[in-house]
Short mmCIF file of C-alpha atoms and ligand atoms in Angstrom, two decimals:
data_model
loop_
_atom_site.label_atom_id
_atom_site.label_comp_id
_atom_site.label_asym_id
_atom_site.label_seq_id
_atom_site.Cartn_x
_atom_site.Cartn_y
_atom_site.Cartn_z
CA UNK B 1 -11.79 17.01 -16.83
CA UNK B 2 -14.09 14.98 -14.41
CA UNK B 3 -12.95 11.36 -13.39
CA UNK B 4 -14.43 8.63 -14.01
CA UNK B 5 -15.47 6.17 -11.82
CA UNK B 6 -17.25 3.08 -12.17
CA UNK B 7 -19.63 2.23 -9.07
CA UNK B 8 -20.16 -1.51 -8.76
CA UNK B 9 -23.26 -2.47 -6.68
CA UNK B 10 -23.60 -5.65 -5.66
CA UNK B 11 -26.87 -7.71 -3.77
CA UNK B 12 -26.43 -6.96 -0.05
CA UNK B 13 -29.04 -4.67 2.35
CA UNK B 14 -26.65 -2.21 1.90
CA UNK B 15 -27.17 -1.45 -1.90
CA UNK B 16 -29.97 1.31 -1.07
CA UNK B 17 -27.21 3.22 0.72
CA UNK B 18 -25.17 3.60 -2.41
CA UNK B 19 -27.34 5.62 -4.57
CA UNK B 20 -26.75 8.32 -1.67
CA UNK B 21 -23.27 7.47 -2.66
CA UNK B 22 -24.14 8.08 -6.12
CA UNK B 23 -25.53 11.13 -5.41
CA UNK B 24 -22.49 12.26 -3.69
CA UNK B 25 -20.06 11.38 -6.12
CA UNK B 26 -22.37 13.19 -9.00
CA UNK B 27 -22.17 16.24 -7.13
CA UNK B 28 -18.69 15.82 -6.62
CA UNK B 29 -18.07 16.22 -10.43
CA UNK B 30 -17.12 12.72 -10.78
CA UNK B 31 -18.67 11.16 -14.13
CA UNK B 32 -20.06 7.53 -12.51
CA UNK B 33 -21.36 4.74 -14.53
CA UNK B 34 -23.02 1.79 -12.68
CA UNK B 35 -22.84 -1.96 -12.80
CA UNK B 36 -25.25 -4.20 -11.10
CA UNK B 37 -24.78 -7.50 -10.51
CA UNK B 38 -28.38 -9.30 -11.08
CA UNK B 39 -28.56 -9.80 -7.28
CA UNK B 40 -27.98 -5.94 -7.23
CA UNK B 41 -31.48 -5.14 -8.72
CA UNK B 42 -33.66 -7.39 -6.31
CA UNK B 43 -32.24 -4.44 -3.92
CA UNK B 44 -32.89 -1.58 -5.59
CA UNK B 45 -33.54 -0.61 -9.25
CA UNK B 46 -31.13 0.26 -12.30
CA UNK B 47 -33.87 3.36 -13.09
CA UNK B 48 -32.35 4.84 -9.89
CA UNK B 49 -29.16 4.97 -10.48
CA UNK B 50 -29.56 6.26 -14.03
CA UNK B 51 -31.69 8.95 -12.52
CA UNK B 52 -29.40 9.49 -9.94
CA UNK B 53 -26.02 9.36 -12.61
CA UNK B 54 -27.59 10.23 -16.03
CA UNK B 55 -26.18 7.42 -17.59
CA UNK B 56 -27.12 4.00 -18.37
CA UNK B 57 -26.90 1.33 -16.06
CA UNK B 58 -24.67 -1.73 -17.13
CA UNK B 59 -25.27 -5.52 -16.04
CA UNK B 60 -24.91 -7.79 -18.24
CA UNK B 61 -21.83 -9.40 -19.96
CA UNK B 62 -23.80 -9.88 -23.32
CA UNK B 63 -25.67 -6.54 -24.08
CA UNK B 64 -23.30 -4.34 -25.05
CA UNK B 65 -23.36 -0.30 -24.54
CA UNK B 66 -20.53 -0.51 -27.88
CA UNK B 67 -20.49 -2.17 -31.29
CA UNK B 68 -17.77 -3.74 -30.18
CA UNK B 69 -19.28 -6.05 -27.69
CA UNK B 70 -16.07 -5.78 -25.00
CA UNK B 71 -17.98 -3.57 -22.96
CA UNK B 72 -15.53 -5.39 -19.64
CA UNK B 73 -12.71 -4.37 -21.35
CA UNK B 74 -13.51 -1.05 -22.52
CA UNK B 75 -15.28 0.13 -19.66
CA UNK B 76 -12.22 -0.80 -17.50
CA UNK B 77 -9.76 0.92 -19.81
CA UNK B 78 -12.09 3.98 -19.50
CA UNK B 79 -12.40 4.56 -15.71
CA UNK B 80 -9.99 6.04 -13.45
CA UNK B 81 -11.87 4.00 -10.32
CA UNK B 82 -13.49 1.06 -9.68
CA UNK B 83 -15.73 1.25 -6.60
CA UNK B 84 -17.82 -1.26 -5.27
CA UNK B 85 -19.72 -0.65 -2.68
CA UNK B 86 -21.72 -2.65 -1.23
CA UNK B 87 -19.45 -5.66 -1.86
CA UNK B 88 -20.57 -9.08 -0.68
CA UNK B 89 -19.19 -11.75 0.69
CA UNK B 90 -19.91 -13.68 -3.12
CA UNK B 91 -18.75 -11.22 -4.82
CA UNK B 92 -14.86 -10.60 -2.45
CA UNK B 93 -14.93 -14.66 -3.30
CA UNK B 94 -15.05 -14.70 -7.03
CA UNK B 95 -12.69 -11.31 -7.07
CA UNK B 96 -10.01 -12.96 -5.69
CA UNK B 97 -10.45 -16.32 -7.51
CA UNK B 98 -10.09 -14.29 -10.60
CA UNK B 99 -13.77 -15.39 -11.84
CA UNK B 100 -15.49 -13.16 -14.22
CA UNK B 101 -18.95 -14.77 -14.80
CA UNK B 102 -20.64 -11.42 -15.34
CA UNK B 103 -19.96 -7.80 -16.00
CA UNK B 104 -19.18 -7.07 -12.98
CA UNK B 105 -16.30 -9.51 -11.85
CA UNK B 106 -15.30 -9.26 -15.78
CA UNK B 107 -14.42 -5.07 -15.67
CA UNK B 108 -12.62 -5.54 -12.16
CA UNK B 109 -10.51 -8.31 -13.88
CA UNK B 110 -9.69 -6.61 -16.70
CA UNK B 111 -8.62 -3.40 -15.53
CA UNK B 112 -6.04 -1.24 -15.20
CA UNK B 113 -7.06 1.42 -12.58
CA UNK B 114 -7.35 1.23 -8.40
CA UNK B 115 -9.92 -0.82 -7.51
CA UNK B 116 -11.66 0.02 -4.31
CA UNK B 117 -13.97 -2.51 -2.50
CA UNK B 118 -15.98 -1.51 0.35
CA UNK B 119 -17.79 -4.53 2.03
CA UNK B 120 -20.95 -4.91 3.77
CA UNK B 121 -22.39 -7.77 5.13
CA UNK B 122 -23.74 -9.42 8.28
CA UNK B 123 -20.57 -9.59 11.21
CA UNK B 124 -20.50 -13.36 11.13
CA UNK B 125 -20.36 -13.82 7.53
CA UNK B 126 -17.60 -11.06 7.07
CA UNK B 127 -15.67 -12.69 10.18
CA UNK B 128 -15.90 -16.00 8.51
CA UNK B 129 -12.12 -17.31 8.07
CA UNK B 130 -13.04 -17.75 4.37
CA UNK B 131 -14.01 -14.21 3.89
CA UNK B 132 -10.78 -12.49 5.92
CA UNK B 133 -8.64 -14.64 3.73
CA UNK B 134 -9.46 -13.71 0.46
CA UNK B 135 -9.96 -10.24 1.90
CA UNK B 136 -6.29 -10.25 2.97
CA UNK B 137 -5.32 -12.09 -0.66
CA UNK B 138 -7.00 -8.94 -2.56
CA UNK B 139 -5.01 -6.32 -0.28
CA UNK B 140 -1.67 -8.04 -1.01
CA UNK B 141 -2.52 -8.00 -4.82
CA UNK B 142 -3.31 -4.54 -4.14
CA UNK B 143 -6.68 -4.09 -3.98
CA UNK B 144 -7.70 -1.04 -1.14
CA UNK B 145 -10.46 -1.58 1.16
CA UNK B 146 -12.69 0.84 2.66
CA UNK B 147 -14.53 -0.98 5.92
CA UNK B 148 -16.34 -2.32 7.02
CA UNK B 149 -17.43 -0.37 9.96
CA UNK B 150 -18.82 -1.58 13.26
CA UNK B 151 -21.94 -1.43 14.56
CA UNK B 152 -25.46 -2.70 14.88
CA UNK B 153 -26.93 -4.41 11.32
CA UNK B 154 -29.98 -4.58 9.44
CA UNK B 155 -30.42 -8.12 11.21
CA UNK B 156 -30.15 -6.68 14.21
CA UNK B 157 -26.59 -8.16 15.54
CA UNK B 158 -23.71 -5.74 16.21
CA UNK B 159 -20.34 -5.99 14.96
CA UNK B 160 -17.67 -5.65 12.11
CA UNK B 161 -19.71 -5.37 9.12
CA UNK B 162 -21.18 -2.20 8.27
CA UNK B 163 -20.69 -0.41 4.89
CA UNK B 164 -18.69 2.48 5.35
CA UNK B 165 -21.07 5.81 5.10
CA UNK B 166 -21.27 6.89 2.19
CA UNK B 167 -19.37 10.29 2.53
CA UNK B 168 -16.25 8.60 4.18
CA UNK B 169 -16.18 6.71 1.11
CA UNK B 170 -16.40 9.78 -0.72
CA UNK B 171 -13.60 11.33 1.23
CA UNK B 172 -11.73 8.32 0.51
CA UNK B 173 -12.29 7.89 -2.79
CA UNK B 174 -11.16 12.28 -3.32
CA UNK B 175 -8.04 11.33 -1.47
CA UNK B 176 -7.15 8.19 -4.12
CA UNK B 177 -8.38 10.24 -7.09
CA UNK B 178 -6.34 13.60 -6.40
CA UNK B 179 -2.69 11.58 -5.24
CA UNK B 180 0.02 14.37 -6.34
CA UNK B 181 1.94 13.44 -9.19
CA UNK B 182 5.48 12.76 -8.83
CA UNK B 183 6.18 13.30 -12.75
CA UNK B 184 9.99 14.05 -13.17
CA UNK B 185 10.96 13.22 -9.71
CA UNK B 186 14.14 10.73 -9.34
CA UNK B 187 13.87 8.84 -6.24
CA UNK B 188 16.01 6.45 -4.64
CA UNK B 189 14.61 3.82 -2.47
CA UNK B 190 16.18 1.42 -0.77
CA UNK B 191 14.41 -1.84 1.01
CA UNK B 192 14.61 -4.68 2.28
CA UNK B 193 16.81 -6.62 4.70
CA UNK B 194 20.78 -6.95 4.64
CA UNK B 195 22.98 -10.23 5.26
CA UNK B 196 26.56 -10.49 6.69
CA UNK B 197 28.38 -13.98 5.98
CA UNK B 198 29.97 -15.13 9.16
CA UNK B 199 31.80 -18.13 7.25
CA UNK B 200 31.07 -19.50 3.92
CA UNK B 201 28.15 -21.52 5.28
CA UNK B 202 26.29 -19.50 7.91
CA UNK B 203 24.95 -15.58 8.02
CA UNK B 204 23.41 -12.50 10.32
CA UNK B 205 20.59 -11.28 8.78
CA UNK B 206 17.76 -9.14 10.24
CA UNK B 207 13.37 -9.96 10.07
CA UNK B 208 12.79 -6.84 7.51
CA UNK B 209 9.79 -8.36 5.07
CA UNK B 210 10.73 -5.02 2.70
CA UNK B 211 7.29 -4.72 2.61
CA UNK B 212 6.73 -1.39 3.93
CA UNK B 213 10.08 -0.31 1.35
CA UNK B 214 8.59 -2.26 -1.80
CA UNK B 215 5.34 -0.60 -1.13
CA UNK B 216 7.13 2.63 -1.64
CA UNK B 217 8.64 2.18 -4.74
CA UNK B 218 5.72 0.52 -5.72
CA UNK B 219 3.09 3.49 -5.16
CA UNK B 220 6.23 6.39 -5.97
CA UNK B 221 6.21 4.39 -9.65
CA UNK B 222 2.39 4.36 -9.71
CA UNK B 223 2.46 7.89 -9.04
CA UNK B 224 5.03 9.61 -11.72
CA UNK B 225 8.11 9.26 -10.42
CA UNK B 226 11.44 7.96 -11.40
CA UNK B 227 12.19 5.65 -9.46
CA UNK B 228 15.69 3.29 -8.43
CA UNK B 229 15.16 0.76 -6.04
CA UNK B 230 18.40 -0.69 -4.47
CA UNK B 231 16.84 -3.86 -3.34
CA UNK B 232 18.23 -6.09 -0.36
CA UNK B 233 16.55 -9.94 0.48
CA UNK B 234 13.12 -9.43 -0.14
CA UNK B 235 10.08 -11.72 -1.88
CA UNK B 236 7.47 -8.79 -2.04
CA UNK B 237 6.95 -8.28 -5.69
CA UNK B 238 8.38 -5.29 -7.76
CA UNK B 239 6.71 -3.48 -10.28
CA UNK B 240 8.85 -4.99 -13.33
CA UNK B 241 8.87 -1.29 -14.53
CA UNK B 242 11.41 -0.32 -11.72
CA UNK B 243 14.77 0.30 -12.43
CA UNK B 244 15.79 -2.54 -9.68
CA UNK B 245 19.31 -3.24 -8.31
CA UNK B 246 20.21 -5.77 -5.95
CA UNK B 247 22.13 -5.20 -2.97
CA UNK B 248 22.89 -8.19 -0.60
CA UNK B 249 25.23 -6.92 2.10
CA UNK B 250 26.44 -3.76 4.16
CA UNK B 251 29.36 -3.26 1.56
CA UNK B 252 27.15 -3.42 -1.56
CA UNK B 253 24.43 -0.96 0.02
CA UNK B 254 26.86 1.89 1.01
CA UNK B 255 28.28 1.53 -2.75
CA UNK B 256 24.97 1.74 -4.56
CA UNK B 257 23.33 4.05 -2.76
CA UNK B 258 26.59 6.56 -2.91
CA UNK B 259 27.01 5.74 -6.62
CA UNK B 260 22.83 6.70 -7.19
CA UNK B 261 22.44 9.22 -4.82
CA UNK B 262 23.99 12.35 -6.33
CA UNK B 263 21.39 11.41 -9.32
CA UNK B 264 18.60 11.41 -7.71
CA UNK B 265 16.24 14.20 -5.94
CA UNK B 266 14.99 12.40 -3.00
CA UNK B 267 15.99 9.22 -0.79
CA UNK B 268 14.06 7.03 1.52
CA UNK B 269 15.88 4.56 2.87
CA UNK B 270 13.73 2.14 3.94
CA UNK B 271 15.82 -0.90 4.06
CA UNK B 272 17.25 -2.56 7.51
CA UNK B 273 20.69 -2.45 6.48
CA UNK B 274 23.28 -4.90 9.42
CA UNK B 275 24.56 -2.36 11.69
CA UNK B 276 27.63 -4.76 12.40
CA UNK B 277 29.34 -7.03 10.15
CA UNK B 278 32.25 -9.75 11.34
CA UNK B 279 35.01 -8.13 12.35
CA UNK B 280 37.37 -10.47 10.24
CA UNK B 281 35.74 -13.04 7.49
CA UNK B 282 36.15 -16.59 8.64
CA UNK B 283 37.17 -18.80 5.31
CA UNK B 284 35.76 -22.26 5.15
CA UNK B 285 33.20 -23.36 8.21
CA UNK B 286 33.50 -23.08 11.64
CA UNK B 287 33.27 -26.40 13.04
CA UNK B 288 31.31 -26.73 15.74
CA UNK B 289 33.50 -28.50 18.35
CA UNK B 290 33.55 -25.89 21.26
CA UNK B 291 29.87 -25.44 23.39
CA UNK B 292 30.12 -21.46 23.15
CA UNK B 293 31.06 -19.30 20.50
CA UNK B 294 32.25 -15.63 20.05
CA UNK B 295 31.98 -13.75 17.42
CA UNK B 296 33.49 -10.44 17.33
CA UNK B 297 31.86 -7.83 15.60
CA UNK B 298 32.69 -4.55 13.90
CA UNK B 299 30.34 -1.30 13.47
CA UNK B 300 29.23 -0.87 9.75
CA UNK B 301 29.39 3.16 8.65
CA UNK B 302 25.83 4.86 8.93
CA UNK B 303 24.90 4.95 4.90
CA UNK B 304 22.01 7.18 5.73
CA UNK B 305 24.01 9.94 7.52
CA UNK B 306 27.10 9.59 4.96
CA UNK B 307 24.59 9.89 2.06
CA UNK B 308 23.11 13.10 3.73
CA UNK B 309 26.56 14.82 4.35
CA UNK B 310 28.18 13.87 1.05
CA UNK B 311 24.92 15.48 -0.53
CA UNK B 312 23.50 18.24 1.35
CA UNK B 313 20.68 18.67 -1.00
CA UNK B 314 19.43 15.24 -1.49
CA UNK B 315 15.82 15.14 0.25
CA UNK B 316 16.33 12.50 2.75
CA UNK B 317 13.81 10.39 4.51
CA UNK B 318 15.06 7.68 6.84
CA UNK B 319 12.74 5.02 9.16
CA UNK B 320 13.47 4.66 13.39
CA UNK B 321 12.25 1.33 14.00
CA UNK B 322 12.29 1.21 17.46
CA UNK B 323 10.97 -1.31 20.61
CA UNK B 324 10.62 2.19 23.39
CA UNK B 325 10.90 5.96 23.53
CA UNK B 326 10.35 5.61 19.94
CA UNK B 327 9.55 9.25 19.42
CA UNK B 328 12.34 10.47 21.61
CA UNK B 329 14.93 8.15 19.36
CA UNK B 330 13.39 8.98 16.35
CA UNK B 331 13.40 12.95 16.74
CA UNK B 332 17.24 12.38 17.76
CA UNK B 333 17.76 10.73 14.55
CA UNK B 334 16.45 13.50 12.51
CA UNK B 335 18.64 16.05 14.29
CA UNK B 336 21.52 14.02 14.54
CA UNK B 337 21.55 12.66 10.91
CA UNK B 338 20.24 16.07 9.77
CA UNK B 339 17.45 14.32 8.16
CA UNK B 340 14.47 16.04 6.38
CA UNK B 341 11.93 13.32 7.88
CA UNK B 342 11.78 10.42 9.45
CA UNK B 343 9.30 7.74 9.68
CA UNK B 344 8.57 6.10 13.23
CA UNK B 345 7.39 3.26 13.86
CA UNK B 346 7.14 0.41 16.77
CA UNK B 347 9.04 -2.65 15.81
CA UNK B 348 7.05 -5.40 16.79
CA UNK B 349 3.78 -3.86 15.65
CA UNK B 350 5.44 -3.97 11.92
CA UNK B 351 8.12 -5.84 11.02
CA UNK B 352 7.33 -8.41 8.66
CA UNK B 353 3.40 -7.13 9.44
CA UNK B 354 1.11 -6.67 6.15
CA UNK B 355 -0.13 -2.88 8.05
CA UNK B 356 1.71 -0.63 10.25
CA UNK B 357 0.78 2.88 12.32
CA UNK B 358 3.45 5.48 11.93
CA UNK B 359 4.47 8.78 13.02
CA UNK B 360 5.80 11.11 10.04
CA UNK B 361 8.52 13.56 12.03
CA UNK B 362 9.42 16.60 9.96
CA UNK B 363 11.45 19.30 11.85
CA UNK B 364 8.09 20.95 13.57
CA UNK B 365 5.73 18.75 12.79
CA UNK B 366 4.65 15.70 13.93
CA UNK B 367 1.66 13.71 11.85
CA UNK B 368 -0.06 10.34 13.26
CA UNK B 369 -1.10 7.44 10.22
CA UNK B 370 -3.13 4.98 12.41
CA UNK B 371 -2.98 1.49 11.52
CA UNK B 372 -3.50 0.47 7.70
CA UNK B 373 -2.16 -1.94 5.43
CA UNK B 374 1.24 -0.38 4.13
CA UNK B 375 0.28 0.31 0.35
CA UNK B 376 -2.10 3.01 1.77
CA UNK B 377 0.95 3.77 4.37
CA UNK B 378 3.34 4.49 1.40
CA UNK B 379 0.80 6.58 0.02
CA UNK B 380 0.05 8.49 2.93
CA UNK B 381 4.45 9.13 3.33
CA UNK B 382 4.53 9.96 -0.38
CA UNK B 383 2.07 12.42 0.27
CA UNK B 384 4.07 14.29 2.91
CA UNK B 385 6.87 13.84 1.05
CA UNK B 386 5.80 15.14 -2.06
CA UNK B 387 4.66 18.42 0.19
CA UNK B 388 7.54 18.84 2.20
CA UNK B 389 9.93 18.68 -1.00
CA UNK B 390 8.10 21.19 -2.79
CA UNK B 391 8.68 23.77 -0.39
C1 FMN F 401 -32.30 -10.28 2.13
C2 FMN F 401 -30.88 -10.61 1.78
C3 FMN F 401 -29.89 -9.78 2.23
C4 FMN F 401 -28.55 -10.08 1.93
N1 FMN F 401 -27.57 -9.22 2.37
C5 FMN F 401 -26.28 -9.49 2.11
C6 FMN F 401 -25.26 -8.62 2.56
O1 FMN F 401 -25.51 -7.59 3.18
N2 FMN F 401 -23.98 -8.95 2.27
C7 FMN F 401 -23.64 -10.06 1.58
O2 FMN F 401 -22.45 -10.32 1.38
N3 FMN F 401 -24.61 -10.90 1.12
C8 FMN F 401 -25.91 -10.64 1.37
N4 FMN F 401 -26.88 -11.49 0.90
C9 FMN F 401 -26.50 -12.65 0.09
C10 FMN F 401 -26.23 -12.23 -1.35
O3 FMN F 401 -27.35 -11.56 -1.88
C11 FMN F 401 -25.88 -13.45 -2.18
O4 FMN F 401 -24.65 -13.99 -1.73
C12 FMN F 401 -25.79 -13.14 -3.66
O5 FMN F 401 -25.40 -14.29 -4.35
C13 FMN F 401 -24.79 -12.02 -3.95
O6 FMN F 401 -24.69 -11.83 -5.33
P1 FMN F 401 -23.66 -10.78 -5.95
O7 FMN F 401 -22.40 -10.92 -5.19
O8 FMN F 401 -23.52 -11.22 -7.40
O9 FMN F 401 -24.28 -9.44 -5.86
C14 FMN F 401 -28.23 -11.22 1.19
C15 FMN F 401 -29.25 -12.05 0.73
C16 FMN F 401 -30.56 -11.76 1.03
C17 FMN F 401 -31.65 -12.67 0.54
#
């Protein structure tokens, strides 16, 4: 059965570039319908994309393709994409303030499918601190971006700005449409940072956003799988759906995880758990009379490694967060924690960061993700892993 994608085409210099794109996804077997926005068609017309697609071209909130006059809603509910490229400055805007003045803005709030947007507009205008922050808004609601690219512009300055050609969006758009389905695959996550009470007032705790974890479990749920996140101190939000349970400190970690494990087919634990706790719990408050204190601290047990020897053929994946020689330290974890991969990344470059770059380490293979924001990471690990397990 073809996909279906819906190609939103907005009023930017860029819109005669996406009936190439058009083109590309037709003869990729995808089924596209267009929208224009009314800016759109002083760019190019709606005759060539319906040429191009063989199907109408859509536009306006009020003349329905359907009796039932909900063309936003039913459209959405249709597609398996949204795509809009070009998407301008205006339209990013009125995306993330959740307006839906016309067909266009209407579908993209209504749906319930990925929705890709691919900007293109002059350097300045996309560099405008406006612009970047609703950009950054839409990522963290999870909206993906493709581009823009640099180079020189129809108005003749250079820079950031550039729509994306049209077959890397293709690519891009093959890679989103064909993620593997993790139906009837029970996976344990775990995420987020740990905290160790030093008295009944004060803590240790550790900078883990559980970003890069939540992302996970978000994207494994999205795509099939069963999934149980044990969740440490986190305020990314989790997909309601997810079969959530909270762990705060070392203790409560090691027991959830050991009581889920043997249920499950595959863990990732993601989650910066304390390596040391207080060596004895001090009751009350310390006061703080003396100019120095020492606390004395005790080694926590390695949850990871326990997990992996108490249950040989759990599929585990475990993250080396590390400030040097991180592939050196990370290749010693897998070995030493007989891990089936392992995640590296540099810890300044991520932690509490909204993208990362990562190394995947698998027992001969190494893979580079370059920097992206870390819903498209977890998608790119869940892709390995989903691999890797099946063999
Ligand atoms: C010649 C011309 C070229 C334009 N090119 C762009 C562009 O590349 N990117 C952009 O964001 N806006 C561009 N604009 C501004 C948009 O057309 C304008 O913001 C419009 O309201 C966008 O409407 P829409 O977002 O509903 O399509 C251009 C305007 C003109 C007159």
């Amino acid at each position: 059965m073809k996909s279906k994608i819906i190609l939103g085409v907005c009023g930017g210099v860029a819109a005669y570039k996406s009936a190439e794109l058009a083109r590309l996804l037709v003869k990729g077997n995808y089924d596209v319908k267009v929208i224009m926005t009314d800016s759109a068609k002083k760019f190019i017309t709606p005759l060539t994309f319906q040429a191009i697609t063989g199907n109408p071209v859509l536009s306006s909130l009020w003349e329905s393709e359907n009796n039932n006059a909900m063309d936003h809603i039913s459209l959405s509910r249709d597609a398996d994409m949204i795509l809009v490229a070009p998407a301008t400055a205006n339209f990013i805007a009125k995306l993330n303030q959740g307006l839906c003045e016309d067909l266009l803005t209407s579908v993209c709030a209504a749906r319930s499918c990925d929705l890709v947007v691919c900007p293109a507009m002059n350097t300045y205008m996309f560099n405008n601190p406006p612009n970047l922050r609703n950009i950054k808004q839409l990522q963290d609601d999870g909206v993906i971006f493709i581009g823009p690219d640099y180079g020189i512009q129809a108005c003749g300055e250079e820079g950031k700005g550039r729509l994306t050609e049209p077959l890397e969006i293709l690519k891009n758009v093959e890679k989103l449409l064909t993620i593997p389905k993790l139906d009837g695959i029970k996976i344990l996550i775990s995420a987020g940072a740990t905290i160790e009470k030093i008295d009944d007032a004060r803590a240790i705790t550790n900078l883990s956003s559980g970003k890069m974890g939540i992302s996970i479990a978000n994207q494994a749920w999205k795509m099939g799988a069963s999934v149980t996140l044990v969740k440490g101190i986190t305020n990314e939000e989790i997909n309601p759906k997810i079969n959530t349970i909270e762990a705060k400190n070392h203790s409560e970690m090691e027991r959830v995880i050991l009581n889920n494990a043997g249920n499950n087919d595959i863990f990732i634990s993601v989650a910066a758990v304390s390596d040391y706790t207080l060596k004895e719990k001090i009751n009350g408050k310390i006061k703080k009379n003396s100019e120095s204190l020492i606390l004395e601290l005790k080694k926590t047990n390695d949850i990871l490694k326990n997990t992996k020897e108490k249950f040989p053929n759990l599929f585990c994946v475990g993250f080396a967060a590390e400030s040097e020689n991180l592939i050196s330290f990370a290749k010693q974890k897998l070995i030493e924690k007989k891990l089936d991969m392992v995640i590296a990344n540099e810890i300044k470059q991520t932690m509490g960061s909204e993208s990362a770059e990562i190394v995947i380490l698998m027992n001969h293979q190494e893979k580079i993700i370059h920097q992206m924001p870390k819903n498209e990471i977890a998608v790119n690990i869940l892709d390995e892993i989903h691999e890797s397990f099946q063999k």
